[in-house]
Structure formats: C-alpha cells, structure tokens
CSV table of C-alpha atoms in Angstrom, one decimal:
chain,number,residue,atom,x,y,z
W,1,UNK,CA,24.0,-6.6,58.0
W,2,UNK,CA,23.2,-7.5,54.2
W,3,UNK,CA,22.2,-5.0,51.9
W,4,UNK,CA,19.7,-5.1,49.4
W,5,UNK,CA,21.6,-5.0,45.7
W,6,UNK,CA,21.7,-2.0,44.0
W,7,UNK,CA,18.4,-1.2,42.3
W,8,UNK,CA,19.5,-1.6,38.2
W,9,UNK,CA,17.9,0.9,36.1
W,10,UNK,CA,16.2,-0.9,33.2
W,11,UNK,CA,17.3,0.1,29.6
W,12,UNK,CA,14.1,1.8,27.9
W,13,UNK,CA,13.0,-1.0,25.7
W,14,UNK,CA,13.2,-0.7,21.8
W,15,UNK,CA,10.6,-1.5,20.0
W,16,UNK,CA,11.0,-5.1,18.3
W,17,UNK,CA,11.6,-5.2,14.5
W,18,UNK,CA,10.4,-8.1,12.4
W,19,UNK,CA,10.7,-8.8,8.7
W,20,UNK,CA,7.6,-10.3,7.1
W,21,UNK,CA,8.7,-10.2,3.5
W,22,UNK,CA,12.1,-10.0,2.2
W,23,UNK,CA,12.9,-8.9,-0.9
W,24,UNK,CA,12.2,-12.2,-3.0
W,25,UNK,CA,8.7,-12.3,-1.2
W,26,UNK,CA,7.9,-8.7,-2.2
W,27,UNK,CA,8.8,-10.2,-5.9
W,28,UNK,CA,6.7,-13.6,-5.4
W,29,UNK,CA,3.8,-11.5,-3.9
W,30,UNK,CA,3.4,-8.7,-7.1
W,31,UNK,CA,3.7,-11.8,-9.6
W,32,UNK,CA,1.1,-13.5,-7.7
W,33,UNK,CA,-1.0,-9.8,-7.6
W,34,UNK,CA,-0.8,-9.4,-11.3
W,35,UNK,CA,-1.6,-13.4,-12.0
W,36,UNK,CA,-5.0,-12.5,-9.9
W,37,UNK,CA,-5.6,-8.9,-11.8
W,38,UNK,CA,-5.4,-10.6,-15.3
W,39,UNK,CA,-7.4,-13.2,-13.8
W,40,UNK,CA,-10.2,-11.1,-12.3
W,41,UNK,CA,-10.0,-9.0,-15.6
W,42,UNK,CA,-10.2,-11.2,-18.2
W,43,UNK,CA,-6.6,-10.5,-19.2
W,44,UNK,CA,-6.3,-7.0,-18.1
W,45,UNK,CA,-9.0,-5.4,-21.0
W,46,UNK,CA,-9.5,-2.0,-20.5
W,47,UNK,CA,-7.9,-2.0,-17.4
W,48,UNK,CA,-5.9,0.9,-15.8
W,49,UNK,CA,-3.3,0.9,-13.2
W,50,UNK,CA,-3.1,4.5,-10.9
W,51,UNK,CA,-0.5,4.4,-8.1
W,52,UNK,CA,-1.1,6.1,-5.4
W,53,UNK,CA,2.2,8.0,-4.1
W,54,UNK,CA,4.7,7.4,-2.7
W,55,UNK,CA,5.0,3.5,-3.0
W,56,UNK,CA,1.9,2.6,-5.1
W,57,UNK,CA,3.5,4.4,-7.9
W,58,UNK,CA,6.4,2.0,-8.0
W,59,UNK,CA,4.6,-1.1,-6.8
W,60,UNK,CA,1.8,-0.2,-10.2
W,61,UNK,CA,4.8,-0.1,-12.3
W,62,UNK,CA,6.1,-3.0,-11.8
W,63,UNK,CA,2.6,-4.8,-11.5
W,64,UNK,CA,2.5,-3.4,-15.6
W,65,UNK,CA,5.9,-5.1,-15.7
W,66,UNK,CA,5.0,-8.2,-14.8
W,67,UNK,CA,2.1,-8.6,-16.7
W,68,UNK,CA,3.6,-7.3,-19.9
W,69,UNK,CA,5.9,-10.1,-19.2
W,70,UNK,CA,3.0,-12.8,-18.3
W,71,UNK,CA,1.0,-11.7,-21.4
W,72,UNK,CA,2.4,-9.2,-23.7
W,73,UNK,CA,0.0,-6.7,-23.1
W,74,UNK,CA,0.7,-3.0,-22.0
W,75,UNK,CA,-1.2,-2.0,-19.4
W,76,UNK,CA,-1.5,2.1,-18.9
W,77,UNK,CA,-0.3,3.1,-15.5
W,78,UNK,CA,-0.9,6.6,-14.2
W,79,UNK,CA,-0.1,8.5,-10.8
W,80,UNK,CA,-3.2,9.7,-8.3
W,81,UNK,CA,-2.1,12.6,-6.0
W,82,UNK,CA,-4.8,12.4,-3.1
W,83,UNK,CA,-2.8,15.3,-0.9
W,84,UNK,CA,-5.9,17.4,-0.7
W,85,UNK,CA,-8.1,14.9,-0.4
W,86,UNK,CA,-6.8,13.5,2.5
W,87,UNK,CA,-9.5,14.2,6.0
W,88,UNK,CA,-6.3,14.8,8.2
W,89,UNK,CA,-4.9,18.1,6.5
W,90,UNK,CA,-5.7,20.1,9.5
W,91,UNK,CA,-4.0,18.0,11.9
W,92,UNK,CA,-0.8,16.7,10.3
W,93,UNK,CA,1.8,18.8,7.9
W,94,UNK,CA,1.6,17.5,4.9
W,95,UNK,CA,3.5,16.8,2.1
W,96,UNK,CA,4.5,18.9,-1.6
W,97,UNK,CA,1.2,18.2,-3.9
W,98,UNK,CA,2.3,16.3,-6.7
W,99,UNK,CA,0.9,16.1,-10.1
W,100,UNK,CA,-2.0,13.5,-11.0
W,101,UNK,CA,-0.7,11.7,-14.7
W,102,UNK,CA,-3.3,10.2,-16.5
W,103,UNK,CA,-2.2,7.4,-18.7
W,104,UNK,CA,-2.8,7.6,-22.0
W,105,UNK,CA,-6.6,7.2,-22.9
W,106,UNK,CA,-8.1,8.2,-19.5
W,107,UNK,CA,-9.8,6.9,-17.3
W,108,UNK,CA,-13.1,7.3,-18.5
W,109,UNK,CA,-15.6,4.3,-19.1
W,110,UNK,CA,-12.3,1.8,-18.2
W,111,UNK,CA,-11.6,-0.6,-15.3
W,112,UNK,CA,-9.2,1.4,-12.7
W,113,UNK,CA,-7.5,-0.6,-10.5
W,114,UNK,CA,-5.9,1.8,-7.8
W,115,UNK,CA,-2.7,0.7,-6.5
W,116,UNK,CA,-0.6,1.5,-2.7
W,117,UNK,CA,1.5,0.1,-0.4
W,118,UNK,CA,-0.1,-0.7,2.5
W,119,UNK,CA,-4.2,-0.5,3.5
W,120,UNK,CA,-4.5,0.5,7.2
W,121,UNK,CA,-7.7,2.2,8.3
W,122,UNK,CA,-9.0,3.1,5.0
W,123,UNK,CA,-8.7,6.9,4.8
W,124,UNK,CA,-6.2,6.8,2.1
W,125,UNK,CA,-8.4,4.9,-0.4
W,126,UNK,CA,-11.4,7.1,0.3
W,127,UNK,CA,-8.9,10.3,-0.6
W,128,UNK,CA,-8.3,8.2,-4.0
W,129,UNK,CA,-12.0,7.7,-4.6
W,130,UNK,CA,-12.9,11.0,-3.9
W,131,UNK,CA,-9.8,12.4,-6.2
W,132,UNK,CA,-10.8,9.8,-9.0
W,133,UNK,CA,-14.1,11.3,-9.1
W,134,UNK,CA,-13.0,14.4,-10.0
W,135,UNK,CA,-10.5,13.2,-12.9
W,136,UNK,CA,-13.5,11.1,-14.5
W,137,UNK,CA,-16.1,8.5,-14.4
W,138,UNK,CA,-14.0,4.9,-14.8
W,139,UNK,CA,-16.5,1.8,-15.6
W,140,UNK,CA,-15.6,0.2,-11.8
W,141,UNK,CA,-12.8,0.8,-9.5
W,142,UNK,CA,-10.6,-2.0,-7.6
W,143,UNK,CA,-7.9,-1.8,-5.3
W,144,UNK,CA,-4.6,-3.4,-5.1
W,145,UNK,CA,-2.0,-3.6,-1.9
W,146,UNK,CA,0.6,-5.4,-1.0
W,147,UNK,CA,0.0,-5.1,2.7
W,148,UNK,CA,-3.5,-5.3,4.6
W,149,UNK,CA,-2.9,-4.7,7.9
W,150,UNK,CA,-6.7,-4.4,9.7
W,151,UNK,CA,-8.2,-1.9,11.8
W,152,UNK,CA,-10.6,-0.2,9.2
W,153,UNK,CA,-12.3,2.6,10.1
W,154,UNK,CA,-14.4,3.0,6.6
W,155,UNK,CA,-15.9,-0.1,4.9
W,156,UNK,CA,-13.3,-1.0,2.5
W,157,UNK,CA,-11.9,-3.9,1.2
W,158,UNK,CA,-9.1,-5.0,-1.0
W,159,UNK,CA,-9.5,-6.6,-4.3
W,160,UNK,CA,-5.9,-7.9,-4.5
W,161,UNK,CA,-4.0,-8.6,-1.4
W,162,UNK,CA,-0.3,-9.7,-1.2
W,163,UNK,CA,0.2,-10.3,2.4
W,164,UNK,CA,-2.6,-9.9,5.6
W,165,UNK,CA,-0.8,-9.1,8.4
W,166,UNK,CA,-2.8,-8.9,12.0
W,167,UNK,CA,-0.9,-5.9,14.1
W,168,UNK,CA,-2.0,-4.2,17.6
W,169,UNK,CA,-2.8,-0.5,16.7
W,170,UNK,CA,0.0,0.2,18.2
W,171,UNK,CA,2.6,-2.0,15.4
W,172,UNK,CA,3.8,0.0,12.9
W,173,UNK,CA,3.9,-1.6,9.4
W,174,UNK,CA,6.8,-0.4,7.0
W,175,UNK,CA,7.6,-1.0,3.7
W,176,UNK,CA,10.6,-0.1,1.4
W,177,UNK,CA,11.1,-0.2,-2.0
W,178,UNK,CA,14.3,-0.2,-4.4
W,179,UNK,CA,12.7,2.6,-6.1
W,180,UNK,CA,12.1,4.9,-3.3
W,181,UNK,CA,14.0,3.5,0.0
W,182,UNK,CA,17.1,1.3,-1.8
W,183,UNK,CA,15.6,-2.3,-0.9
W,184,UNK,CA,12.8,-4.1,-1.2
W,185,UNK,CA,11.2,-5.2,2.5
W,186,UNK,CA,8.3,-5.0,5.0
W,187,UNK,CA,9.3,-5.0,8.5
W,188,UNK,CA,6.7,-5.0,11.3
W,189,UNK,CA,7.7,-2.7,14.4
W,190,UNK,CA,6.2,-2.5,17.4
W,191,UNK,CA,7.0,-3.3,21.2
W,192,UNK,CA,5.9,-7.1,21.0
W,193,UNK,CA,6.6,-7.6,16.7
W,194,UNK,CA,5.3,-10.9,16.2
C-alpha cells in the first residue's frame, strides 16, 4: 500500500524586495527636481527650501546644491519639525522633537517650497502646513518629493515629483540616504514587489 508523501511544511514567505531607484537615479531624479523648481520659479526668486525631517532635510540640501551649481544662486534651506503636529500622536510613540531652523530671512512674504522623502497618504504634509502656519505667513507654499506613492487620504498634491510609484496599501516604500542610512536607494517591499 502507497503512502501519501510526507506533507512539506511551506517556508513563511518573505516579503519581496525591489529596487526602483538606485543611487544614480536618486541623483538624476533631484537634478531633474531642481531643473523644474527654477523653472516653475522663475529662477528660484524668493524661494525657500524647508526639509521636513528625517530625509527631506538632506534631500532640500542637496536640491540647494544642485541649483547653486545650475545657476549660482543660494537658495536658503531651513528644517520644519512637524512632531507635534502630527494627528497620530496618540496612537504611535513618537520620536525626540527637534528644533524648527529658519533660514536666514524667514519665511515671511517668500515662496516656501517644503521638501520630504516620500508622500503617502498626506498627513505628513498637513502637519507641515499646519506647523508653517505658526512660524509665518510665506507668499505660497509648494511641495517637493522624491517619491509619490498614492493612496491619499487628504487632497494633496505634489508640485515636484521625482518618481510615482503605484503600491498596494500593503507595499512598503523605503528610502535611504547617504546622509542618514549610508546609501542612496528606494526599495519597494511588499509580498508581491512589482
């Protein structure tokens, strides 16, 4: 009499891991960001660049960089701390407060252009708003990420985009930086990673 084969227990599956921009695309895609912010700005006049932490710092830095380099014009960058801004306080721990820099000037009566990493469902950017309002009253706001990934849950848009990436809600978009992580990548993780 034949027996059935051993019933194999299946390996818990790991969730895929795909890399949508390597580190020269993360460099092509913030040249291409600043091109389109002195564009849409008539050369950057008045214009100020506020990272929001932890990658928009680094990613508005280097955005100044690169068009100090394009045109030879300084462009102020500053730091907006939205910790207590954010709607989810009560439900997640949160992180140290950090400290809000101004760049020189203010932002009073001048073009902000807010700056982050990755815009998901929105929240983030209305914690920036609402933290920008208390700081001052800049002439019009814009918004700047390297990643849009969908799914908003508050009407908002992005000014400049570097990369749209469709993801399930489920994906998980992730992006390092030399100046925070050691490398420069985004990797999309999730069961099925396209």
């Amino acid at each position: 009499m034949a027996y059935p084969p051993a019933a194999r227990s299946s390996p818990a599956r790991q969730p895929s891991v795909k890399v949508i921009l390597t580190a020269a695309d993360v460099s092509r895609v913030v040249d291409r960001i600043a091109h389109q912010i002195l564009e849409k700005t008539q050369g950057a006049a008045d214009t100020v660049l506020l990272g929001v932490p932890t990658r928009g710092v680094p990613l508005a830095r280097r955005l100044a960089a690169r068009i100090s380099t394009f045109e030879g014009l300084d462009v102020p960058v500053g730091v907006l701390d939205i910790t207590l801004y954010r709607d989810d306080l009560r439900r997640h721990a949160t992180r140290a407060v950090g400290p809000t820099q101004l760049p020189p000037g203010g932002i009073d009566g001048r073009r902000v252009v807010l700056v982050d990493d990755v815009l998901f469902s929105g929240r983030t950017v209305r914690a920036a708003l609402d933290a920008l309002s208390d700081i001052g009253r800049p002439a019009s706001v814009q918004l700047a990420v390297l990643v849009d990934r969908g799914h908003r849950q508050l009407p908002i848009r992005a000014d400049y985009v570097g990369k749209n990436i469709p993801t399930a809600l489920a994906e998980n978009v992730r992006v390092t930086l030399a100046e925070t992580d050691g490398e420069d990548e985004v990797r999309l993780y999730g069961e099925d990673a396209r």
